[in-house]
Amino acid sequence: MADLHKRVYSMLGQNNNLKNNDIVKHFVQEGFKRRTIYDIIKRYEIGLPAEDLPNSGRPTSFKGKSLKRLQNAATNRIGVSQRSLGKKFGVTQSNIHYNLNKLVLVWLGLSAKGISIPYIDGTKGLAITADIYINKCLSKRRSFIEEHHAGDEYIFWPNLASSHYAHKNSTMASSTKHQIRTKRTPLHSQTFQSRIRLTAFGTAFQPRNPIELLSSSSKIQSLFRCAMQCNQNRQCRTFDYDYLSLICRLFEGELSTGSILYNDTLSSRIGAIFYDATIQSYSSYGQPCQQCGMGVNRYLQCINNTCQCPPNTFWDGQICLNQLYNGSNCNYSLPSCRQDLNLYCSNQTSKCTVLEIGVISTVAMTSVQSSSLMTTYTASSQSQTSTHTATSQSQTSTHTATSQSKTSITTVTSSPVTSIFWAFDNNVNDLYNVYNGVPTSVTYYSPGINGYGTAAQFSYSISSINIPSPYINLQNRSYTFDCWVNPGTTIYSNDYLIFFVCPVQQNDKCMQVLIRYGKPMLTIWYGDCLSSNNITVSVWTHLAFVFDYHASQATLYVNGVVDTVCTSYPSFQGTPNIASWIGCASAVSMYYAGLIDQLSLVTRVKTGLEILDAATLVLYYSFDNNVSADSGPNLINGTGINVAFASGRINQAVMLNTTPAYVTASNLVLFSLLNQPYSFSFWINAYSTINATLVHAWKSTLNNNSCLPILGFTSLGSIVAQKRNSTTIVSIGGPVISPHTWVH
């Protein structure tokens, strides 16, 4: 081993142009373990000699001034390690430990039920003994176990210290009737740990992209429990917690990839999981899945039978790093760009670039604008970007990206994306007239989800739509299904089938997109990705089922929000040689009852932003020389009365300077849903802010007509919003808005 140390040190000292990864590969080819070489390189980098310092026999004693120097170097100096002190004084770590005072052992039991009485005492050595553990530590924990965990099957130990597994422990457990079964304790529990660095109070995390938000949970009682949630999720690298709202948010981006926001309440702080090449779990990269199964390895997961990086990260030769966004510098020899956003690393620019398939028409992101005295009706989500994609059968595609300052053209070669869209507007034809359906006992219900069309109406065990040809090819591909459903009353006692294709009823060759007893589900026989939440009967709900072939991950969205994530999910292996079905699969006795509308299937991973828009963006008017064009997913074109156009906050604006002058949109089904949140977003530049209406809602029924100014100005020029609550109108006032100024 000493000879190996010298050889590695020699290569490091003589070959300044060699990268560490090249040296590791060289010695791995000779049969040495990767981790061994990394450890030697680490010794070199921190300045340790090639040969170990003498550490046999009686440890070196420090006397006089040397002992005083050692004590001063260690006392009350948090973060000074014994290894660094050994390097400074030219001795081994054990010598430093021997000459310092006793360690203070603080031991306690911790679970979701609370914390046990701690044991605090001094101890010699780097670890506690079995006697101390049984006679001191466990005795302090006994009342805590008996009160909260007497019926539990086993206890999870904090690490792999041998004292936890001594024979004396089993004897003590039996004599006190503790339900501690050490043989069933997960022996890899230590490798599913992480180190977390906390920021100061008054900080919150802002990711570079909103899609990095993995979850947001309320009623989390402590920062520690929030940290536990992050540690249990391999994709989580950063979290923040608010002590007042008890909200815990998990993010997949490392702290350095986003921004730290500061606030005056001092109620929140950020936790960042520590990542570097010294984490031993990374030594299992590329190894069989036994090395990274659930509960075994926190940093790697099983993908395609080997230990790989979690989704949206890539292997740089040492650790898993976050994949990069559009325009970021990248290494084109590595999958360093966000593949779920269709990005790839250009070998010409070494930057992450959008990979577009076919002919793409993109509507630029703008803000809705208006001028004074505008009366408009706009419901929108936080996102206001719309992208429309047409199918291309070509193997080579050209993407033209246009901005205000430049136009760039990038040509790439890739497999074509299949895009299918069934609008169900009085027929079952595909929007692109390729995958047209053949209906059986299907009727049409008006209005559909967009207010002007229709939805397909199914009767259980009677109605069906057959897609005979061409055959839909989903074999070994990514895909996204999304649609609107309004299910019937028997949903909680039946399987409600949405889409079905099954060349043969064998493993991985039969696909079902369905609602199982009220819960959304994607299944590739027999890999099930099932939601834990029920959807509501007779209410419009947006569902999206996304499979990422490269990440082997399925994601279920409900109303635009991630509901369920299933990792290590199988790809569809069925040969495209059979028809597909919507709303019926007689071969497996599955059917659908209720309404389905706007069913889309594309053979790519839709982004969370696209799905959020499809589910929540009612309409979006940019007012760029066309008052009626809706750039949102529902294409609800408006009508302008006495409108003109002028220069806007961004591009063009609609000008309303006569009486009457307004923009109107009707039949907004989504906006009429009860007990749903809503928002309006636009820019205004008012000529006058006195008694003016911005948004006005009107609803007509057979027996009642009702209207309500939702947003406008008071007689004093301040902004005011109103909402009808049963028979009461609730209002909230805002600041005075200055005229002749663009305000959002």
XYZ file of C-alpha atoms in Angstrom:
744
model
C 0.000 0.000 0.000
C 2.866 2.380 0.754
C 4.178 1.773 -2.776
C 0.772 2.674 -4.240
C 0.760 5.894 -2.231
C 4.167 6.839 -3.636
C 3.095 6.089 -7.228
C -0.042 8.217 -6.938
C 1.891 11.044 -5.267
C 4.477 10.833 -8.049
C 1.855 11.210 -10.779
C 0.241 14.107 -8.932
C 3.550 15.898 -8.508
C 5.021 15.333 -11.973
C 1.948 15.669 -14.202
C 0.344 19.002 -13.492
C -1.842 18.707 -16.597
C -3.418 15.447 -15.470
C -6.856 15.667 -13.896
C -7.695 13.670 -10.800
C -10.234 11.684 -12.790
C -7.532 10.627 -15.289
C -5.309 9.366 -12.479
C -8.195 7.435 -10.948
C -8.992 5.777 -14.290
C -5.332 4.813 -14.718
C -5.129 2.924 -11.426
C -8.633 1.445 -11.712
C -7.463 -0.234 -14.924
C -4.677 -1.814 -12.864
C -7.280 -3.323 -10.554
C -7.260 -0.864 -7.658
C -10.545 0.383 -6.193
C -11.749 3.827 -7.201
C -12.339 4.913 -3.595
C -8.800 3.910 -2.588
C -7.288 6.189 -5.226
C -9.597 9.069 -4.288
C -8.559 8.719 -0.636
C -4.865 8.889 -1.579
C -5.483 11.980 -3.730
C -7.292 13.556 -0.785
C -4.280 12.893 1.458
C -2.052 14.574 -1.125
C -4.308 17.627 -1.414
C -4.459 18.260 2.351
C -0.689 17.909 2.661
C -0.227 14.535 4.351
C 2.937 12.592 3.461
C 2.815 9.534 1.206
C 3.707 7.202 4.073
C 1.600 7.032 7.221
C 3.086 8.556 10.319
C 4.135 6.080 13.021
C 1.159 5.172 15.186
C 2.052 1.870 16.815
C 3.008 1.407 20.445
C 2.492 4.032 23.084
C 1.193 7.317 21.630
C 3.435 10.349 21.730
C 3.088 12.452 24.856
C 2.950 16.222 24.656
C 4.682 18.087 27.447
C 5.209 21.656 28.492
C 4.852 24.223 25.747
C 3.840 21.625 23.128
C 0.873 20.458 25.219
C -0.125 24.071 25.872
C -0.017 24.818 22.130
C -2.185 21.770 21.424
C -4.750 22.771 24.050
C -4.926 26.329 22.714
C -5.376 25.027 19.176
C -8.356 22.864 20.167
C -10.142 24.559 23.063
C -13.364 26.353 22.044
C -12.462 26.153 18.365
C -15.489 24.675 16.620
C -14.635 22.999 13.324
C -10.971 22.236 14.080
C -10.607 18.518 13.427
C -8.179 16.114 15.074
C -6.872 15.246 11.606
C -5.926 18.862 10.885
C -4.257 19.116 14.303
C -2.319 15.935 13.570
C -1.068 17.463 10.343
C -0.089 20.657 12.167
C 1.844 18.856 14.929
C 3.243 16.073 12.738
C 1.500 13.172 14.520
C -1.451 10.891 13.833
C -5.068 11.623 14.698
C -5.020 9.056 17.514
C -2.061 10.889 19.127
C -4.085 14.096 19.204
C -7.056 12.297 20.701
C -4.932 10.619 23.397
C -3.457 13.899 24.605
C -6.663 15.915 24.735
C -9.121 15.816 27.630
C -12.095 13.466 27.848
C -14.849 13.801 25.281
C -18.304 14.833 26.449
C -20.890 12.287 25.357
C -24.421 13.628 24.792
C -26.813 10.796 23.957
C -30.587 10.858 23.510
C -33.372 8.989 21.764
C -35.267 10.845 19.068
C -38.418 9.991 17.101
C -41.559 11.594 15.717
C -43.034 11.306 19.233
C -40.432 13.519 20.854
C -37.038 13.318 22.597
C -35.944 11.143 25.512
C -34.061 12.273 28.620
C -30.452 12.837 27.498
C -27.425 11.109 28.976
C -24.474 13.490 29.393
C -21.107 12.280 30.660
C -17.443 12.086 29.825
C -15.892 9.181 27.952
C -12.531 8.053 26.664
C -12.034 6.872 23.116
C -13.653 7.622 19.788
C -16.785 5.540 20.459
C -18.833 4.425 23.438
C -18.584 0.899 24.793
C -21.418 -1.615 25.090
C -21.374 -1.218 28.902
C -21.822 2.547 28.713
C -24.477 2.134 26.048
C -26.550 -0.349 28.081
C -26.025 0.993 31.599
C -26.205 4.692 30.808
C -27.733 5.454 27.415
C -30.478 2.835 27.261
C -31.531 3.422 30.843
C -32.251 7.039 29.972
C -34.277 5.964 26.965
C -36.327 3.266 28.736
C -39.240 5.429 29.917
C -39.426 7.129 26.521
C -39.716 3.758 24.727
C -42.283 2.402 27.136
C -44.436 5.505 26.770
C -44.322 5.978 22.996
C -42.885 2.862 21.320
C -43.727 -0.143 23.495
C -45.583 -1.811 20.618
C -43.125 -0.959 17.860
C -41.411 -3.773 16.033
C -37.883 -2.395 16.064
C -35.835 0.712 16.645
C -33.630 2.364 14.019
C -30.093 2.859 15.316
C -28.266 6.108 14.498
C -25.171 4.466 12.998
C -23.199 1.235 12.700
C -21.259 1.406 15.994
C -20.631 -2.126 17.216
C -21.846 -1.285 20.726
C -25.391 -0.989 19.355
C -25.342 -4.607 18.203
C -23.651 -6.258 21.183
C -25.184 -9.455 22.582
C -25.806 -7.624 25.864
C -28.326 -5.394 24.079
C -30.539 -8.326 23.107
C -30.376 -9.701 26.655
C -31.333 -6.346 28.139
C -34.161 -5.897 25.623
C -35.636 -9.279 26.467
C -35.447 -8.722 30.215
C -37.204 -5.352 29.982
C -39.690 -6.470 27.313
C -38.481 -3.790 24.911
C -39.489 -4.423 21.307
C -35.917 -4.039 20.011
C -34.957 -6.542 17.344
C -31.416 -5.847 16.324
C -31.378 -8.552 13.658
C -33.998 -6.613 11.736
C -32.364 -3.251 12.154
C -31.380 -1.867 8.715
C -27.617 -2.276 8.664
C -27.207 0.448 6.069
C -28.956 3.148 8.051
C -25.745 5.129 8.406
C -25.318 5.398 4.619
C -28.760 7.021 4.294
C -27.641 9.999 6.357
C -26.680 13.466 5.212
C -24.921 16.503 6.621
C -26.953 19.711 6.576
C -25.759 23.307 6.851
C -28.272 25.862 8.171
C -28.354 29.528 7.203
C -29.221 32.394 9.524
C -32.785 33.158 10.609
C -34.692 35.429 8.251
C -33.670 33.624 5.061
C -35.670 31.733 2.430
C -34.590 29.894 -0.714
C -35.465 30.995 -4.229
C -34.604 28.344 -6.852
C -33.357 29.345 -10.263
C -36.441 27.747 -11.827
C -39.833 27.177 -10.123
C -39.930 23.557 -11.341
C -37.228 22.771 -8.772
C -39.869 22.884 -6.023
C -40.409 19.239 -5.088
C -43.083 19.768 -2.441
C -44.556 22.306 -0.054
C -45.990 20.830 3.148
C -47.910 22.616 5.873
C -48.300 21.806 9.566
C -44.708 20.546 9.853
C -44.011 20.982 13.544
C -40.252 21.569 13.531
C -37.211 22.347 11.434
C -35.872 18.895 12.252
C -38.902 17.184 10.734
C -38.546 19.310 7.628
C -34.906 18.221 7.421
C -36.019 14.599 7.785
C -38.348 14.990 4.793
C -35.494 16.345 2.697
C -33.099 13.612 3.788
C -35.620 10.928 2.825
C -35.978 12.335 -0.710
C -32.889 11.703 -2.857
C -33.808 14.585 -5.170
C -33.940 17.091 -2.301
C -30.763 19.153 -1.892
C -32.135 22.300 -0.246
C -35.098 23.061 1.987
C -36.473 26.020 3.866
C -38.758 26.100 6.889
C -40.914 28.834 8.392
C -41.530 28.576 12.142
C -44.674 30.740 12.024
C -46.546 29.192 9.089
C -45.066 25.695 9.733
C -44.453 25.348 5.986
C -41.633 23.105 4.782
C -40.510 23.430 1.156
C -38.173 20.964 -0.568
C -36.071 21.863 -3.616
C -33.940 19.768 -5.958
C -31.371 22.504 -6.601
C -28.280 22.955 -4.431
C -28.075 26.161 -2.407
C -25.417 27.608 -4.726
C -27.690 27.231 -7.787
C -30.404 29.564 -6.447
C -30.688 32.728 -4.389
C -31.073 33.516 -0.693
C -33.943 35.883 0.090
C -33.824 37.903 3.308
C -36.851 38.996 5.346
C -37.482 40.957 8.522
C -39.648 38.395 10.317
C -36.667 36.164 11.179
C -39.055 33.196 11.167
C -37.540 31.128 8.364
C -34.198 29.601 7.535
C -32.614 27.386 4.874
C -31.073 23.944 5.169
C -28.573 22.828 2.532
C -27.388 19.236 2.232
C -23.621 18.914 1.952
C -22.229 17.325 -1.245
C -18.621 16.564 -2.102
C -16.429 13.768 -3.453
C -15.558 12.492 0.030
C -19.093 11.114 0.515
C -18.520 7.382 0.575
C -21.923 6.602 -0.959
C -20.669 7.837 -4.334
C -18.238 4.908 -4.509
C -21.255 2.750 -5.459
C -21.828 4.633 -8.713
C -22.229 2.196 -11.592
C -22.418 -0.768 -9.214
C -25.341 -3.258 -9.029
C -28.534 -2.003 -7.418
C -27.878 -3.881 -4.169
C -25.514 -1.008 -3.332
C -28.134 1.726 -3.693
C -31.557 0.302 -2.900
C -34.046 2.146 -0.719
C -32.597 2.638 2.742
C -29.084 1.799 1.522
C -27.783 4.869 -0.297
C -29.100 8.404 0.022
C -27.140 9.879 -2.880
C -27.635 7.279 -5.647
C -30.639 5.285 -6.814
C -31.303 2.194 -8.884
C -31.881 2.997 -12.568
C -31.616 0.327 -15.265
C -30.162 -2.188 -12.789
C -27.210 -0.011 -11.745
C -26.611 2.754 -9.214
C -27.069 6.087 -10.981
C -27.583 9.745 -10.148
C -31.131 10.826 -9.185
C -33.317 12.532 -11.817
C -32.222 15.961 -13.077
C -28.614 15.399 -11.952
C -25.567 14.051 -13.789
C -22.319 12.262 -12.923
C -19.234 14.442 -13.364
C -16.783 11.671 -12.511
C -16.856 12.244 -8.758
C -20.350 13.294 -7.609
C -23.861 13.957 -8.904
C -24.435 17.605 -9.827
C -27.615 19.474 -10.753
C -28.269 19.576 -14.479
C -28.031 23.032 -16.018
C -30.492 25.411 -17.684
C -30.656 27.081 -21.072
C -27.604 29.253 -21.721
C -25.426 27.716 -18.991
C -21.879 26.607 -19.749
C -21.746 22.822 -20.069
C -19.606 19.833 -21.019
C -21.023 18.251 -24.189
C -19.456 14.881 -23.306
C -21.709 14.693 -20.201
C -25.526 14.821 -19.816
C -25.111 18.113 -17.990
C -28.222 19.927 -19.307
C -31.840 19.538 -18.157
C -33.117 16.753 -20.383
C -36.647 17.077 -18.993
C -36.694 20.596 -20.482
C -35.431 19.276 -23.853
C -32.001 20.858 -23.395
C -28.739 19.504 -24.746
C -25.137 20.707 -24.638
C -24.071 22.181 -27.962
C -20.602 21.050 -29.028
C -20.239 24.344 -30.889
C -20.989 26.778 -28.067
C -20.556 24.506 -25.004
C -23.812 25.939 -23.700
C -27.127 24.289 -22.877
C -29.451 24.754 -25.842
C -33.089 23.925 -26.510
C -33.542 20.713 -28.486
C -36.637 21.226 -30.603
C -38.227 18.418 -32.578
C -40.127 19.326 -35.733
C -41.470 22.793 -36.436
C -42.043 24.805 -33.280
C -44.080 27.985 -33.085
C -43.465 29.795 -29.814
C -45.387 32.758 -28.493
C -43.001 34.986 -26.562
C -43.711 35.519 -22.861
C -45.304 38.916 -22.391
C -47.499 40.599 -19.823
C -51.121 41.527 -20.415
C -51.334 45.271 -20.865
C -54.066 47.865 -20.876
C -54.600 51.578 -20.647
C -56.957 53.559 -18.451
C -60.673 52.834 -18.100
C -60.088 49.290 -19.291
C -62.881 46.812 -18.571
C -61.565 43.361 -19.246
C -62.041 39.856 -17.939
C -58.840 37.924 -17.427
C -58.222 34.802 -15.362
C -54.669 33.539 -15.283
C -52.138 31.493 -13.374
C -48.731 32.670 -12.251
C -47.347 31.546 -15.579
C -48.168 33.385 -18.783
C -46.269 31.505 -21.457
C -47.899 29.487 -24.222
C -46.208 27.087 -26.613
C -47.921 25.304 -29.492
C -46.227 22.309 -31.105
C -46.976 20.741 -34.497
C -45.980 17.186 -35.395
C -43.010 16.671 -37.683
C -42.155 13.414 -39.427
C -38.644 14.536 -40.259
C -35.535 13.143 -38.604
C -33.874 16.582 -38.819
C -35.444 19.693 -37.378
C -34.541 23.381 -37.523
C -35.369 25.649 -34.614
C -35.490 29.410 -35.025
C -35.497 31.344 -31.758
C -36.381 35.028 -32.092
C -35.936 37.672 -29.432
C -35.966 41.457 -29.518
C -32.268 41.580 -30.262
C -31.238 38.561 -32.315
C -32.282 35.448 -34.190
C -30.304 32.198 -33.931
C -30.737 28.976 -35.916
C -29.663 25.578 -34.600
C -30.069 22.346 -36.572
C -30.045 19.035 -34.709
C -30.816 15.460 -35.654
C -33.193 13.507 -33.449
C -36.177 11.193 -33.439
C -39.468 12.923 -34.287
C -41.988 13.710 -31.606
C -45.513 12.408 -32.068
C -48.160 14.973 -31.086
C -51.824 13.959 -30.835
C -54.699 16.113 -29.626
C -58.329 15.051 -29.393
C -60.452 18.174 -28.743
C -63.738 16.166 -28.794
C -65.563 19.095 -30.431
C -68.499 17.106 -31.847
C -66.075 14.486 -33.207
C -63.196 12.243 -32.122
C -60.684 13.354 -34.750
C -57.074 14.229 -34.015
C -56.322 17.943 -34.413
C -53.630 17.016 -36.949
C -55.982 14.580 -38.739
C -53.618 11.629 -38.251
C -54.874 9.585 -35.288
C -58.612 9.916 -35.893
C -60.908 7.809 -33.720
C -63.947 5.622 -34.335
C -66.628 6.269 -31.669
C -69.170 3.807 -30.318
C -72.127 5.178 -28.315
C -70.203 8.383 -27.519
C -72.248 11.560 -27.153
C -71.112 15.160 -26.833
C -71.732 17.482 -23.910
C -71.785 21.273 -24.210
C -70.011 23.300 -23.113
C -66.614 21.664 -22.940
C -63.842 22.848 -20.679
C -63.001 25.813 -22.943
C -66.596 27.069 -22.941
C -67.249 27.086 -26.683
C -66.660 23.451 -27.723
C -67.927 20.097 -26.477
C -66.601 17.233 -24.377
C -66.885 13.492 -25.041
C -69.520 11.839 -22.841
C -69.125 8.143 -21.970
C -71.625 5.643 -20.564
C -70.039 2.901 -18.457
C -69.455 -0.409 -20.345
C -71.189 0.997 -23.457
C -69.135 3.873 -24.893
C -65.685 3.591 -26.472
C -63.332 5.287 -28.918
C -61.046 3.109 -31.050
C -57.856 4.525 -32.619
C -57.298 1.915 -35.359
C -54.361 3.321 -37.330
C -51.685 4.392 -37.551
C -50.542 2.524 -34.466
C -49.282 4.731 -31.642
C -45.631 3.963 -30.871
C -44.723 4.414 -27.186
C -42.047 1.708 -27.050
C -38.971 2.834 -25.064
C -39.971 6.497 -25.317
C -40.876 9.360 -23.036
C -44.487 10.472 -23.180
C -47.051 12.775 -21.589
C -50.804 12.231 -21.368
C -52.904 15.125 -20.138
C -56.637 15.739 -20.226
C -59.640 17.146 -18.426
C -61.961 14.653 -16.725
C -65.374 15.048 -15.126
C -66.054 11.540 -13.784
C -69.357 9.905 -12.900
C -70.664 8.977 -9.475
C -69.425 5.357 -9.479
C -65.770 6.373 -9.707
C -64.944 5.261 -6.143
C -66.060 1.664 -6.790
C -64.671 1.098 -10.306
C -61.644 1.465 -12.529
C -62.302 4.407 -14.880
C -60.144 3.844 -17.961
C -58.905 6.859 -19.937
C -56.399 5.329 -22.408
C -55.438 1.732 -23.164
C -52.948 0.034 -25.489
C -51.964 -3.606 -25.002
C -50.252 -5.613 -27.772
C -49.970 -8.582 -25.398
C -50.958 -9.035 -21.755
C -47.427 -9.490 -20.434
C -45.079 -7.554 -18.179
C -44.169 -4.101 -19.535
C -46.299 -4.626 -22.668
C -49.714 -3.430 -21.527
C -50.380 0.247 -20.714
C -53.342 1.743 -18.877
C -53.990 5.383 -18.020
C -56.888 5.341 -15.601
C -58.566 6.434 -12.376
C -58.555 3.529 -9.912
C -61.321 3.857 -7.317
C -61.035 7.635 -7.485
C -57.219 7.855 -7.613
C -55.250 8.737 -10.788
C -52.976 5.892 -11.917
C -50.499 5.022 -14.657
C -49.674 1.342 -14.997
C -47.292 -0.595 -17.228
C -48.115 -4.168 -16.304
C -47.228 -4.613 -13.497
C -45.571 -1.349 -12.577
C -48.159 0.862 -10.885
C -47.819 4.579 -10.219
C -50.891 5.316 -8.087
C -51.869 8.581 -6.447
C -52.845 8.583 -2.787
C -55.454 11.317 -3.308
C -59.012 11.058 -4.602
C -60.395 13.351 -7.275
C -63.902 14.761 -6.961
C -67.009 13.358 -8.622
C -68.768 15.518 -11.262
C -66.128 18.263 -11.078
C -63.685 19.161 -13.842
C -60.150 18.033 -12.890
C -56.990 18.287 -14.972
C -54.787 15.172 -14.955
C -51.327 14.688 -16.447
C -49.349 11.448 -16.614
C -45.664 11.949 -17.491
C -43.021 9.273 -18.104
C -39.342 10.217 -18.477
C -37.618 7.379 -20.313
C -34.080 8.589 -19.544
C -34.778 8.982 -15.809
C -37.075 5.917 -15.528
C -39.509 8.123 -13.641
C -43.279 8.579 -13.781
C -44.938 11.730 -12.451
C -48.643 12.317 -11.866
C -50.045 15.860 -11.831
C -53.465 16.891 -10.509
C -54.680 20.371 -11.488
C -51.171 21.372 -12.542
C -49.425 20.362 -9.317
C -47.137 17.358 -8.818
C -49.143 14.739 -6.951
C -47.063 11.547 -7.116
C -43.530 10.673 -8.290
C -42.591 7.048 -9.011
C -38.900 6.267 -9.529
C -37.365 3.192 -11.197
C -40.512 3.018 -13.301
C -40.533 0.604 -16.292
C -40.682 1.789 -19.891
C -43.380 0.502 -22.227
C -42.055 -2.445 -24.255
C -45.140 -3.163 -26.373
C -44.612 -3.393 -30.133
C -46.728 -0.806 -32.049
C -48.902 -3.335 -33.870
C -52.349 -2.888 -32.337
C -55.079 -0.264 -32.020
C -55.454 1.984 -28.972
C -58.623 2.713 -27.009
C -60.088 5.682 -25.147
C -62.670 5.114 -22.419
C -62.897 1.358 -22.848
C -60.807 -1.831 -22.628
C -63.126 -4.794 -22.976
C -60.137 -7.166 -22.868
C -59.636 -6.272 -19.188
C -63.233 -5.188 -18.451
C -62.397 -1.533 -17.790
C -64.605 1.380 -18.840
C -65.278 5.063 -18.192
C -68.377 7.032 -17.239
C -68.571 10.813 -17.430
C -66.844 13.502 -19.493
C -63.353 13.668 -21.046
C -62.064 16.737 -22.870
C -58.852 18.047 -24.418
C -56.956 14.722 -24.371
C -53.344 15.224 -25.449
C -50.550 12.709 -26.027
C -46.994 13.726 -26.939
C -43.900 11.517 -26.981
C -41.778 13.819 -24.867
C -41.662 15.012 -21.274
C -43.815 18.080 -20.830
C -42.426 20.546 -18.333
C -44.171 21.408 -15.119
C -44.709 24.912 -16.526
C -46.560 23.559 -19.571
C -48.776 21.374 -17.409
C -49.486 24.203 -14.963
C -50.583 26.421 -17.850
C -52.829 23.716 -19.313
C -54.487 23.216 -15.933
C -54.803 26.766 -14.589
C -54.348 29.389 -17.319
C -57.911 30.257 -18.369
C -56.961 32.857 -20.966
C -54.070 35.152 -21.850
C -54.307 38.238 -24.070
C -51.058 39.926 -25.066
C -52.924 42.671 -27.019
C -50.178 42.742 -29.646
C -52.211 44.297 -32.506
C -54.937 41.680 -31.993
C -57.439 42.195 -29.231
C -59.150 38.834 -29.679
C -56.294 36.306 -29.866
C -55.937 34.109 -26.764
C -52.382 32.813 -26.389
C -53.393 30.430 -23.602
C -54.156 26.715 -23.959
C -57.939 27.160 -24.277
C -57.898 29.560 -27.269
C -60.816 31.568 -25.886
C -60.766 34.529 -28.249
C -62.238 37.762 -26.944
C -64.210 40.611 -28.454
C -63.138 44.248 -28.420
C -65.623 47.126 -28.424
C -64.319 50.558 -29.515
C -60.692 49.602 -28.883
C -57.488 50.980 -30.367
C -53.825 50.048 -30.042
C -50.880 51.958 -28.638
C -47.330 51.366 -27.481
C -47.468 49.220 -24.356
C -45.358 48.264 -21.388
C -44.166 45.318 -23.501
C -44.828 45.480 -27.245
C -48.401 46.686 -27.896
C -51.278 47.615 -25.557
C -55.009 47.979 -26.049
C -56.250 51.545 -25.588
C -59.729 52.238 -24.192
C -60.404 55.974 -24.377
C -64.031 56.216 -25.486
C -67.355 55.302 -23.903
C -68.163 52.484 -24.076
C -64.851 50.696 -24.657
C -64.022 47.269 -23.316
C -62.781 43.745 -24.041
C -65.052 40.839 -23.195
C -64.715 37.043 -23.058
C -67.545 34.640 -22.305
C -68.326 31.040 -21.306
C -65.389 30.746 -18.912
C -66.099 27.295 -17.490
C -62.946 27.094 -15.359
C -63.553 30.464 -13.755
C -67.066 29.414 -12.750
C -65.912 26.404 -10.696
C -66.865 26.774 -7.039
C -64.328 26.999 -4.212
C -61.366 27.482 -6.557
C -58.662 30.159 -6.214
C -58.186 32.614 -9.055
C -55.972 35.531 -10.010
C -55.858 38.350 -12.555
C -52.592 39.791 -13.811
C -51.983 42.695 -16.202
C -50.209 46.005 -16.733
C -52.242 49.235 -16.719
C -51.458 52.853 -17.535
C -54.584 54.737 -16.481
C -55.520 58.187 -17.731
C -57.707 58.511 -14.628
C -58.051 56.362 -11.510
C -61.290 57.832 -10.161
C -64.278 55.439 -10.055
C -62.936 53.236 -12.854
C -63.571 49.531 -13.426
C -60.777 47.164 -14.424
C -62.419 43.722 -14.230
C -66.163 43.119 -14.257
C -67.845 39.695 -13.992
C -71.368 38.885 -15.148
C -73.253 35.618 -14.786
C -76.644 34.764 -16.226
C -78.880 31.804 -15.336
C -82.513 30.978 -16.077
C -83.709 32.501 -12.827
C -81.033 34.977 -11.933
C -78.648 37.502 -13.412
C -75.764 38.676 -11.252
C -72.799 40.937 -11.823
C -69.920 42.231 -9.746
C -67.004 44.624 -10.344
C -64.096 42.445 -9.242
C -61.268 44.958 -9.548
C -61.327 48.723 -9.922
C -60.686 52.146 -8.412
C -62.550 54.038 -5.679
C -63.539 57.697 -5.763
C -60.205 58.445 -4.078
C -58.165 56.607 -6.700
C -57.166 53.621 -4.582
C -57.325 50.069 -5.904
C -60.056 47.796 -4.524
C -60.876 44.103 -5.073
C -64.244 42.469 -4.386
C -65.571 38.926 -4.036
C -69.059 37.603 -3.489
C -69.325 35.301 -0.463
C -72.802 33.730 -0.408
C -75.035 36.806 -0.007
C -72.235 39.074 1.201
C -69.701 41.039 -0.833
C -66.214 41.022 0.678
C -63.797 43.745 -0.399
C -60.176 44.608 0.256
C -58.571 47.964 -0.412
C -55.121 48.766 -1.702
C -52.962 51.847 -2.239
C -53.699 54.880 -4.381
C -52.519 54.308 -7.958
C -50.917 57.204 -9.786
C -52.280 57.917 -13.286
C -50.082 57.966 -16.403
C -47.752 55.351 -14.909
C -47.360 51.709 -15.845
C -48.400 49.589 -12.863
C -48.664 45.817 -12.576
